[in-house]
Amino acid sequence: MSLALSTLIYEWRRYMAAVVALAFSGLLVLAFAGMFMGMGKSFTATIDRSGADILILAPGATQLFGGPSGLPRRMIPVIYQHPEVEVVDYVDLSQGRFQSLAQAQRNRPGQDTPAGGERMEFVIVTSVVTQDGNPTIPVDYSQELIEALRQPDAVVLDETALPRLGVRLGEQAVYNGHTVRVVGVTRGYANFMQPMMVMSRDTLRRYGEAYNGPRVGPLMVRLRNPARAELVVAQLNATANGQYRAWTRAELSKANEASMFEEGIIVVMLGFSVFLGGLIGIAITWQTLRGAILANIKEFASLRALGVGMGSLRRIIVELSFWVGVVGIGASFLLTWLISLLAGAFGLPMAFPLPMCLAVATLLMIIALLSGFLSLGMLKQSQPADLLR
């Protein structure tokens, strides 16, 4: 075991402030980024967790939302021509006004606002085709939930939407003038801009809201052999003639994650958190290392008296800062994991892609090493002659 690591282990109290500073600096960045990534993942949860192996978007699309994604309906039989394709369907969305039944009964005729002062909520509606094996059905839906959605006027809500909409499982509500019943509650489909509601396409069609126009949303494709998804995507794109672009579900999910960092406000907030976390981390880690070196200055003077050169002492300090960085990174990830568990308990989704975690780990290590380099000047006070005083 090296001298630097032994020093950190046996005198850990002196370095605890540096470790805590690094841990909370990393937590600040990871929490912000994880929250934004989680919100983005919640918007696309019905796609990311769908039974589709491949998604077909417009040729110019670079992500699921925010660009052209619809296709002519005539593309459906074209995709069916591939021998590996088993089922092709499409995303069908709608939106409308939602009220709990108790609120609707209190609502005055001709008004959109209930008499009690409670306003209506607008919801985004996603439809699923409840036939077995249809790619629009999320893979985490149980068979019981699918059976419940087959009932007339049945809807499913995420657990985070229930308090906001004022309903509970089994209760009735009013959506665009139609009485619906909440037959299921999901987890991990939170949308903090507008609550999301799921119903069968048959129900959506009975309400007159199913889209029957010449263009349809992104196509969702189920293959006979999901393991060949990448090969089928390459074959479909090779014969697309600029009419569409095929994506594997994993590929599209990564593109959606990357698009989150193209939003101006998100970049600004993340940049500020990185700057603030780095500034706090460097200041506290640097001062902690300086104080620890000063407390051990006689030990360093003794090493110089024994013939240990300044170069070797500097390497000890740099190695010590490296181990402080390693422990700080571990503590940061542990705290972030605990925060994500706490957030999950309240229905707040958080996501931590591996590249983002590696970037934060690199930032923390740079902070630790930079603090170590800034502390090297303290070694000038380790004069062997001071031992004679």
Short mmCIF file of C-alpha atoms in Angstrom, two decimals:
data_model
loop_
_atom_site.label_atom_id
_atom_site.label_comp_id
_atom_site.label_asym_id
_atom_site.label_seq_id
_atom_site.Cartn_x
_atom_site.Cartn_y
_atom_site.Cartn_z
CA MET A 1 0.00 0.00 0.00
CA SER A 2 1.37 3.41 -0.99
CA LEU A 3 2.16 6.13 1.55
CA ALA A 4 -0.53 8.40 0.06
CA LEU A 5 -3.27 5.79 0.35
CA SER A 6 -2.16 4.86 3.88
CA THR A 7 -2.30 8.53 4.87
CA LEU A 8 -5.84 8.88 3.51
CA ILE A 9 -7.02 5.75 5.34
CA TYR A 10 -5.48 6.46 8.73
CA GLU A 11 -6.13 10.22 8.71
CA TRP A 12 -9.45 10.19 6.90
CA ARG A 13 -11.00 12.82 9.15
CA ARG A 14 -8.61 15.46 7.82
CA TYR A 15 -9.67 14.75 4.26
CA MET A 16 -13.38 14.23 4.87
CA ALA A 17 -14.25 17.83 3.96
CA ALA A 18 -12.58 17.41 0.56
CA VAL A 19 -14.43 14.15 -0.09
CA VAL A 20 -17.76 15.72 0.92
CA ALA A 21 -17.12 18.75 -1.29
CA LEU A 22 -16.42 16.53 -4.29
CA ALA A 23 -19.43 14.34 -3.53
CA PHE A 24 -21.86 17.26 -3.36
CA SER A 25 -20.31 18.92 -6.41
CA GLY A 26 -20.96 15.76 -8.40
CA LEU A 27 -24.42 15.41 -6.86
CA LEU A 28 -25.31 18.95 -7.94
CA VAL A 29 -24.46 18.25 -11.57
CA LEU A 30 -25.87 14.72 -11.68
CA ALA A 31 -29.12 15.70 -9.98
CA PHE A 32 -29.79 18.53 -12.44
CA ALA A 33 -28.85 16.46 -15.47
CA GLY A 34 -30.66 13.36 -14.20
CA MET A 35 -33.83 15.33 -13.57
CA PHE A 36 -33.88 16.81 -17.08
CA MET A 37 -33.02 13.48 -18.66
CA GLY A 38 -35.73 11.78 -16.61
CA MET A 39 -38.29 14.33 -17.74
CA GLY A 40 -37.28 13.75 -21.34
CA LYS A 41 -37.51 9.98 -20.91
CA SER A 42 -40.97 10.33 -19.38
CA PHE A 43 -42.19 12.17 -22.49
CA THR A 44 -41.11 9.26 -24.70
CA ALA A 45 -41.81 6.44 -22.23
CA THR A 46 -44.65 4.99 -24.28
CA ILE A 47 -42.24 4.68 -27.22
CA ASP A 48 -39.18 3.54 -25.30
CA ARG A 49 -41.19 0.82 -23.55
CA SER A 50 -43.31 -0.16 -26.51
CA GLY A 51 -43.31 -3.60 -28.03
CA ALA A 52 -41.86 -2.20 -31.26
CA ASP A 53 -38.44 -3.44 -32.37
CA ILE A 54 -38.13 -0.76 -35.07
CA LEU A 55 -39.59 2.71 -35.51
CA ILE A 56 -40.05 4.39 -38.88
CA LEU A 57 -39.82 8.19 -38.97
CA ALA A 58 -39.74 10.82 -41.70
CA PRO A 59 -36.41 10.96 -43.58
CA GLY A 60 -35.38 14.28 -42.03
CA ALA A 61 -36.17 13.35 -38.42
CA THR A 62 -33.31 13.37 -35.93
CA GLN A 63 -35.41 12.61 -32.85
CA LEU A 64 -38.90 11.48 -31.95
CA PHE A 65 -40.33 14.95 -31.25
CA GLY A 66 -39.35 18.41 -32.43
CA GLY A 67 -39.01 17.55 -36.10
CA PRO A 68 -40.82 15.84 -38.96
CA SER A 69 -41.86 12.37 -37.86
CA GLY A 70 -45.13 11.66 -39.67
CA LEU A 71 -45.31 9.51 -42.78
CA PRO A 72 -47.82 8.92 -45.57
CA ARG A 73 -50.21 6.15 -44.63
CA ARG A 74 -49.27 4.33 -47.83
CA MET A 75 -45.88 3.54 -46.25
CA ILE A 76 -47.52 0.89 -44.03
CA PRO A 77 -47.90 -1.72 -46.82
CA VAL A 78 -44.41 -0.82 -48.05
CA ILE A 79 -42.90 -1.77 -44.69
CA TYR A 80 -44.98 -4.97 -44.64
CA GLN A 81 -43.15 -6.11 -47.79
CA HIS A 82 -40.03 -6.92 -45.76
CA PRO A 83 -40.14 -10.64 -44.87
CA GLU A 84 -38.95 -10.05 -41.30
CA VAL A 85 -41.82 -7.67 -40.45
CA GLU A 86 -44.69 -9.18 -38.47
CA VAL A 87 -46.86 -6.22 -37.37
CA VAL A 88 -46.89 -2.53 -38.34
CA ASP A 89 -48.89 0.12 -36.51
CA TYR A 90 -48.55 3.80 -35.72
CA VAL A 91 -48.64 6.31 -32.89
CA ASP A 92 -52.05 7.94 -32.52
CA LEU A 93 -52.26 10.88 -30.12
CA SER A 94 -54.96 13.27 -29.04
CA GLN A 95 -55.62 15.79 -26.30
CA GLY A 96 -58.55 17.31 -24.48
CA ARG A 97 -60.14 18.58 -21.30
CA PHE A 98 -60.29 16.35 -18.26
CA GLN A 99 -62.37 16.70 -15.10
CA SER A 100 -63.13 14.39 -12.23
CA LEU A 101 -66.81 13.49 -12.16
CA ALA A 102 -67.36 15.38 -8.89
CA GLN A 103 -65.92 18.53 -10.45
CA ALA A 104 -67.99 18.09 -13.58
CA GLN A 105 -71.18 17.85 -11.54
CA ARG A 106 -70.30 21.12 -9.80
CA ASN A 107 -69.55 22.82 -13.08
CA ARG A 108 -72.01 25.48 -14.10
CA PRO A 109 -73.63 25.12 -17.51
CA GLY A 110 -71.74 26.90 -20.26
CA GLN A 111 -68.56 27.39 -18.22
CA ASP A 112 -65.16 25.74 -18.42
CA THR A 113 -64.37 26.52 -14.80
CA PRO A 114 -66.12 24.67 -11.96
CA ALA A 115 -68.19 26.65 -9.52
CA GLY A 116 -65.78 25.79 -6.74
CA GLY A 117 -63.00 27.63 -8.55
CA GLU A 118 -61.21 24.47 -9.71
CA ARG A 119 -60.12 24.60 -13.34
CA MET A 120 -60.12 21.87 -15.91
CA GLU A 121 -56.89 20.12 -16.80
CA PHE A 122 -55.78 19.40 -20.32
CA VAL A 123 -54.38 15.91 -20.89
CA ILE A 124 -52.40 14.28 -23.68
CA VAL A 125 -53.97 11.03 -24.83
CA THR A 126 -52.00 8.08 -26.17
CA SER A 127 -53.93 5.24 -27.73
CA VAL A 128 -52.89 1.60 -27.81
CA VAL A 129 -54.24 -1.22 -29.94
CA THR A 130 -55.16 -3.91 -27.44
CA GLN A 131 -54.72 -6.87 -29.79
CA ASP A 132 -52.16 -9.35 -28.51
CA GLY A 133 -48.69 -8.67 -29.86
CA ASN A 134 -49.43 -5.17 -31.13
CA PRO A 135 -46.29 -2.99 -30.95
CA THR A 136 -48.16 -0.01 -29.46
CA ILE A 137 -48.59 -1.86 -26.15
CA PRO A 138 -45.83 -1.01 -23.65
CA VAL A 139 -43.89 -4.08 -22.55
CA ASP A 140 -44.47 -3.32 -18.86
CA TYR A 141 -48.27 -3.47 -19.21
CA SER A 142 -49.66 -6.57 -17.52
CA GLN A 143 -52.21 -8.77 -19.26
CA GLU A 144 -54.78 -7.68 -16.68
CA LEU A 145 -54.18 -4.03 -17.56
CA ILE A 146 -54.55 -4.75 -21.27
CA GLU A 147 -57.80 -6.61 -20.62
CA ALA A 148 -59.06 -3.65 -18.58
CA LEU A 149 -58.27 -1.25 -21.45
CA ARG A 150 -60.45 -3.34 -23.75
CA GLN A 151 -63.49 -2.24 -21.77
CA PRO A 152 -65.48 0.70 -23.20
CA ASP A 153 -64.46 4.13 -21.85
CA ALA A 154 -61.53 2.68 -19.89
CA VAL A 155 -58.45 4.87 -19.34
CA VAL A 156 -55.11 4.49 -17.59
CA LEU A 157 -53.21 7.25 -15.78
CA ASP A 158 -49.76 7.55 -14.26
CA GLU A 159 -49.63 7.69 -10.48
CA THR A 160 -48.22 11.23 -10.59
CA ALA A 161 -51.28 12.46 -12.52
CA LEU A 162 -53.89 11.26 -10.03
CA PRO A 163 -53.57 14.11 -7.47
CA ARG A 164 -53.38 16.72 -10.20
CA LEU A 165 -56.50 15.39 -11.94
CA GLY A 166 -58.38 14.72 -8.71
CA VAL A 167 -59.24 11.07 -9.41
CA ARG A 168 -58.34 7.66 -8.01
CA LEU A 169 -58.30 4.13 -9.36
CA GLY A 170 -61.82 2.94 -10.17
CA GLU A 171 -63.36 6.42 -10.24
CA GLN A 172 -65.13 8.04 -13.15
CA ALA A 173 -64.22 11.30 -14.84
CA VAL A 174 -65.18 13.38 -17.84
CA TYR A 175 -62.94 13.71 -20.90
CA ASN A 176 -64.16 16.01 -23.70
CA GLY A 177 -67.74 15.43 -22.59
CA HIS A 178 -67.40 11.64 -22.39
CA THR A 179 -67.56 9.73 -19.12
CA VAL A 180 -64.44 7.61 -18.64
CA ARG A 181 -63.31 5.32 -15.85
CA VAL A 182 -59.78 4.93 -14.47
CA VAL A 183 -59.09 1.19 -14.72
CA GLY A 184 -55.35 1.20 -14.12
CA VAL A 185 -52.46 3.20 -12.69
CA THR A 186 -48.95 3.07 -14.17
CA ARG A 187 -45.57 4.11 -12.84
CA GLY A 188 -42.77 5.87 -14.68
CA TYR A 189 -44.89 7.72 -17.24
CA ALA A 190 -44.89 11.10 -15.51
CA ASN A 191 -45.29 14.23 -17.61
CA PHE A 192 -44.82 17.48 -15.73
CA MET A 193 -46.12 19.71 -18.51
CA GLN A 194 -49.41 17.94 -19.16
CA PRO A 195 -50.75 14.73 -17.61
CA MET A 196 -50.78 11.76 -19.97
CA MET A 197 -53.72 9.40 -20.33
CA VAL A 198 -53.87 6.08 -22.17
CA MET A 199 -56.94 4.55 -23.76
CA SER A 200 -57.57 1.95 -26.43
CA ARG A 201 -57.78 3.09 -30.03
CA ASP A 202 -61.29 1.68 -30.20
CA THR A 203 -62.34 4.07 -27.43
CA LEU A 204 -60.51 6.96 -29.10
CA ARG A 205 -62.27 6.12 -32.37
CA ARG A 206 -65.70 6.07 -30.69
CA TYR A 207 -64.95 9.56 -29.38
CA GLY A 208 -64.24 10.67 -32.94
CA GLU A 209 -60.62 11.55 -32.15
CA ALA A 210 -58.73 8.76 -33.92
CA TYR A 211 -56.74 10.18 -36.81
CA ASN A 212 -57.83 8.95 -40.24
CA GLY A 213 -55.89 11.38 -42.44
CA PRO A 214 -53.37 10.58 -45.17
CA ARG A 215 -50.37 10.96 -42.82
CA VAL A 216 -49.80 8.97 -39.66
CA GLY A 217 -47.43 9.27 -36.73
CA PRO A 218 -44.19 7.31 -36.45
CA LEU A 219 -44.65 3.71 -37.53
CA MET A 220 -44.03 1.03 -34.92
CA VAL A 221 -42.78 -2.27 -36.30
CA ARG A 222 -42.62 -5.64 -34.61
CA LEU A 223 -40.29 -8.26 -36.09
CA ARG A 224 -40.51 -12.00 -36.16
CA ASN A 225 -36.98 -12.13 -34.75
CA PRO A 226 -36.17 -9.07 -32.60
CA ALA A 227 -32.48 -10.04 -32.50
CA ARG A 228 -32.19 -9.09 -36.18
CA ALA A 229 -33.45 -5.52 -35.62
CA GLU A 230 -30.18 -3.81 -36.60
CA LEU A 231 -29.90 -5.84 -39.79
CA VAL A 232 -33.51 -5.13 -40.75
CA VAL A 233 -33.02 -1.41 -40.07
CA ALA A 234 -30.02 -1.37 -42.40
CA GLN A 235 -31.98 -3.19 -45.10
CA LEU A 236 -35.01 -0.90 -44.78
CA ASN A 237 -32.86 2.23 -44.96
CA ALA A 238 -31.02 0.87 -47.98
CA THR A 239 -34.29 0.56 -49.89
CA ALA A 240 -36.03 3.66 -48.48
CA ASN A 241 -35.26 5.92 -51.48
CA GLY A 242 -35.50 8.95 -49.19
CA GLN A 243 -39.09 8.18 -48.18
CA TYR A 244 -38.43 7.30 -44.54
CA ARG A 245 -35.75 6.41 -42.03
CA ALA A 246 -35.80 3.31 -39.85
CA TRP A 247 -34.44 3.30 -36.29
CA THR A 248 -33.95 0.62 -33.71
CA ARG A 249 -35.67 1.50 -30.46
CA ALA A 250 -32.32 1.81 -28.65
CA GLU A 251 -30.90 4.07 -31.37
CA LEU A 252 -33.89 6.38 -31.26
CA SER A 253 -33.78 6.49 -27.46
CA LYS A 254 -30.15 7.69 -27.58
CA ALA A 255 -31.07 10.34 -30.14
CA ASN A 256 -33.86 11.57 -27.88
CA GLU A 257 -31.43 11.76 -24.94
CA ALA A 258 -28.92 13.75 -26.99
CA SER A 259 -31.64 16.16 -28.11
CA MET A 260 -32.24 17.16 -24.48
CA PHE A 261 -28.86 18.92 -24.46
CA GLU A 262 -29.82 20.95 -27.52
CA GLU A 263 -32.44 22.87 -25.53
CA GLY A 264 -31.06 26.30 -24.69
CA ILE A 265 -32.46 26.63 -21.16
CA ILE A 266 -31.28 23.15 -20.22
CA VAL A 267 -27.77 23.83 -21.49
CA VAL A 268 -27.64 27.09 -19.55
CA MET A 269 -28.83 25.51 -16.31
CA LEU A 270 -26.48 22.53 -16.65
CA GLY A 271 -23.60 24.83 -17.51
CA PHE A 272 -24.29 26.93 -14.44
CA SER A 273 -24.48 23.84 -12.21
CA VAL A 274 -21.15 22.59 -13.61
CA PHE A 275 -19.53 25.98 -13.02
CA LEU A 276 -20.93 26.31 -9.51
CA GLY A 277 -20.12 22.71 -8.59
CA GLY A 278 -16.60 23.03 -9.95
CA LEU A 279 -15.97 26.32 -8.16
CA ILE A 280 -17.19 25.00 -4.81
CA GLY A 281 -15.35 21.71 -5.27
CA ILE A 282 -12.01 23.32 -6.09
CA ALA A 283 -12.21 25.89 -3.30
CA ILE A 284 -13.07 23.43 -0.52
CA THR A 285 -10.88 20.57 -1.76
CA TRP A 286 -7.89 22.87 -2.21
CA GLN A 287 -8.20 24.40 1.25
CA THR A 288 -8.75 20.98 2.84
CA LEU A 289 -5.62 19.55 1.21
CA ARG A 290 -3.61 22.62 2.20
CA GLY A 291 -4.74 22.23 5.80
CA ALA A 292 -3.97 18.51 5.83
CA ILE A 293 -0.49 19.04 4.39
CA LEU A 294 0.19 21.80 6.89
CA ALA A 295 -0.91 19.51 9.74
CA ASN A 296 1.58 16.88 8.52
CA ILE A 297 4.34 19.32 7.69
CA LYS A 298 6.74 17.83 10.28
CA GLU A 299 6.29 14.37 8.75
CA PHE A 300 7.18 15.77 5.33
CA ALA A 301 10.20 17.56 6.87
CA SER A 302 11.31 14.25 8.36
CA LEU A 303 11.10 12.60 4.95
CA ARG A 304 13.25 15.37 3.49
CA ALA A 305 15.76 14.90 6.32
CA LEU A 306 15.95 11.21 5.38
CA GLY A 307 16.86 12.13 1.82
CA VAL A 308 13.49 12.01 0.11
CA GLY A 309 13.50 14.56 -2.70
CA MET A 310 10.91 17.23 -3.33
CA GLY A 311 9.86 15.48 -6.53
CA SER A 312 8.89 12.35 -4.58
CA LEU A 313 6.97 14.44 -2.03
CA ARG A 314 5.08 16.17 -4.81
CA ARG A 315 4.14 12.80 -6.28
CA ILE A 316 2.79 11.77 -2.87
CA ILE A 317 0.58 14.86 -2.75
CA VAL A 318 -0.69 14.32 -6.29
CA GLU A 319 -1.39 10.65 -5.56
CA LEU A 320 -3.16 11.65 -2.35
CA SER A 321 -5.39 14.04 -4.28
CA PHE A 322 -6.06 11.26 -6.79
CA TRP A 323 -7.32 8.93 -4.04
CA VAL A 324 -9.40 11.75 -2.59
CA GLY A 325 -10.94 12.10 -6.05
CA VAL A 326 -11.66 8.37 -6.28
CA VAL A 327 -13.42 8.36 -2.90
CA GLY A 328 -15.28 11.57 -3.77
CA ILE A 329 -16.54 10.09 -7.05
CA GLY A 330 -17.76 6.99 -5.25
CA ALA A 331 -19.52 9.08 -2.61
CA SER A 332 -21.08 11.27 -5.30
CA PHE A 333 -22.54 8.29 -7.14
CA LEU A 334 -23.80 6.81 -3.87
CA LEU A 335 -25.58 10.04 -2.93
CA THR A 336 -27.02 10.35 -6.42
CA TRP A 337 -28.35 6.81 -6.24
CA LEU A 338 -30.02 7.55 -2.90
CA ILE A 339 -31.54 10.75 -4.29
CA SER A 340 -32.86 8.86 -7.32
CA LEU A 341 -34.51 6.32 -5.00
CA LEU A 342 -36.11 9.14 -3.05
CA ALA A 343 -37.29 10.82 -6.24
CA GLY A 344 -38.65 7.53 -7.54
CA ALA A 345 -40.69 7.10 -4.38
CA PHE A 346 -42.49 10.35 -5.28
CA GLY A 347 -42.88 9.41 -8.93
CA LEU A 348 -40.14 11.76 -10.19
CA PRO A 349 -38.19 9.96 -12.94
CA MET A 350 -34.44 10.44 -13.20
CA ALA A 351 -32.11 9.05 -15.85
CA PHE A 352 -28.31 8.83 -15.84
CA PRO A 353 -26.80 7.83 -19.20
CA LEU A 354 -23.32 6.33 -18.97
CA PRO A 355 -21.58 9.12 -20.99
CA MET A 356 -23.00 11.71 -18.59
CA CYS A 357 -21.78 9.75 -15.54
CA LEU A 358 -18.30 9.37 -17.07
CA ALA A 359 -18.18 13.10 -17.82
CA VAL A 360 -19.06 13.98 -14.21
CA ALA A 361 -16.49 11.48 -12.88
CA THR A 362 -13.84 13.08 -15.10
CA LEU A 363 -14.82 16.54 -13.86
CA LEU A 364 -14.50 15.49 -10.22
CA MET A 365 -11.12 13.89 -10.83
CA ILE A 366 -9.89 17.07 -12.56
CA ILE A 367 -11.09 19.09 -9.54
CA ALA A 368 -9.25 16.78 -7.12
CA LEU A 369 -5.98 16.76 -9.10
CA LEU A 370 -6.09 20.51 -9.68
CA SER A 371 -6.57 21.04 -5.95
CA GLY A 372 -3.58 18.80 -5.32
CA PHE A 373 -1.39 20.77 -7.72
CA LEU A 374 -2.47 24.04 -6.10
CA SER A 375 -1.44 22.62 -2.71
CA LEU A 376 2.11 21.68 -3.71
CA GLY A 377 3.42 25.05 -2.58
CA MET A 378 2.88 24.04 1.05
CA LEU A 379 5.79 21.59 0.76
CA LYS A 380 8.21 24.55 0.78
CA GLN A 381 7.48 24.89 4.48
CA SER A 382 8.78 21.37 5.19
CA GLN A 383 12.29 22.44 6.15
CA PRO A 384 14.36 19.77 7.96
CA ALA A 385 15.94 22.48 10.12
CA ASP A 386 12.57 23.17 11.68
CA LEU A 387 12.73 19.76 13.36
CA LEU A 388 15.52 21.08 15.62
CA ARG A 389 13.34 23.80 17.11
#
